[in-house]
Amino acid sequence: MGCSIMLAVLFLVAAADTPGIVQTDIIQPPKLRNAAKVLSYEDYPDAALREGAAGVVSVALRVSSEGNATSCAITETSGYEVLDKTTCQLMLRRARFDPARDAHGAPVSGDFHAATSWGVGATFPTTNVKLDLNVNQLPASYRGPVKATVLFGETGRVIACDVSDSSGDASADQAVCAYATRQLALAAPRAVGDLVPAVAVRYVIASLHLQQPPRHD
C-alpha cells in the first residue's frame, strides 16, 4: 500500500496568536532550512495506518535566537492524538531554522507556523486552496499565480495572509489576499490545550484570468 505525506510550511511570525509573546521588533521571521527532511512517508505511525487515521495538523513552533525549536503547540488537531504528537515530535527533533531577525539584524526568538497533511490514497487531505479569478484586465507585470499562506483563526475566518510567491504585480498580490480574507472560511479549527489559540494553516494558489466579453449572437 502506497502512502503520501505532505509537509507544508509557513514563514510567518504570528505574535498576536501567541499569548504573552511580544515580537513587534521582528522584521524577518524564522526560516526553515530543511523542509524536505522533516517528515516523510516512512514517518507515518503504524497505529495510524492500521486505524486509517488521516487529517491536517497545524502547529506553532517557538524558535530560539540560536535557531532551535524549543516548543511545539498543536493549533489545529487532526482529531488523532498519534498524528498530532508525531508531528510535534518530529518537528522538534529534525527541523533546522535560521532564527528570526530584528530591525538591527540581530537574531531573536520568534514563532513559526506549519501545516502537515497525513493520509493514504483517497483519505489524503489537502492544505491547498486553488482559486481561479476573472479580471477585466491583466496587469502588465503579471507573470503567474499568486501563492500565499493563509491563517484561519478560531472562528474559521482569515486572520493573516502572507504572499510567499508573487505574481509579479504587487497590486494583484494584495487583491488576492483581500479576496481570501473576504471570501474564504474553514470549519473552526480545534487546538490541543486550553491556552493554545486555534489557528489553521492553508496555502492559496490563485490564478488570474482575463474575463471574456459576453458573446452576442
mmCIF file of C-alpha atoms in Angstrom, residues 8-14 28-32 111-114 149 162 164:
data_model
loop_
_atom_site.group_PDB
_atom_site.id
_atom_site.type_symbol
_atom_site.label_atom_id
_atom_site.label_comp_id
_atom_site.label_asym_id
_atom_site.label_seq_id
_atom_site.Cartn_x
_atom_site.Cartn_y
_atom_site.Cartn_z
ATOM 1 C CA ALA A 8 3.736 22.489 4.061
ATOM 2 C CA VAL A 9 5.491 25.297 5.859
ATOM 3 C CA LEU A 10 4.729 28.888 6.618
ATOM 4 C CA PHE A 11 7.364 31.565 7.011
ATOM 5 C CA LEU A 12 5.238 33.901 9.083
ATOM 6 C CA VAL A 13 5.591 35.415 12.523
ATOM 7 C CA ALA A 14 2.230 35.499 14.266
ATOM 8 C CA GLN A 28 12.383 38.669 9.385
ATOM 9 C CA PRO A 29 10.660 35.581 10.805
ATOM 10 C CA PRO A 30 12.367 32.214 11.335
ATOM 11 C CA LYS A 31 13.114 30.279 8.141
ATOM 12 C CA LEU A 32 13.052 26.502 7.932
ATOM 13 C CA ASP A 111 7.255 31.847 16.111
ATOM 14 C CA PHE A 112 6.913 29.547 13.113
ATOM 15 C CA HIS A 113 3.624 28.057 11.905
ATOM 16 C CA ALA A 114 3.415 24.915 9.785
ATOM 17 C CA THR A 149 -0.071 31.292 3.109
ATOM 18 C CA ASP A 162 1.298 36.267 3.578
ATOM 19 C CA SER A 164 5.127 33.620 -0.455
#
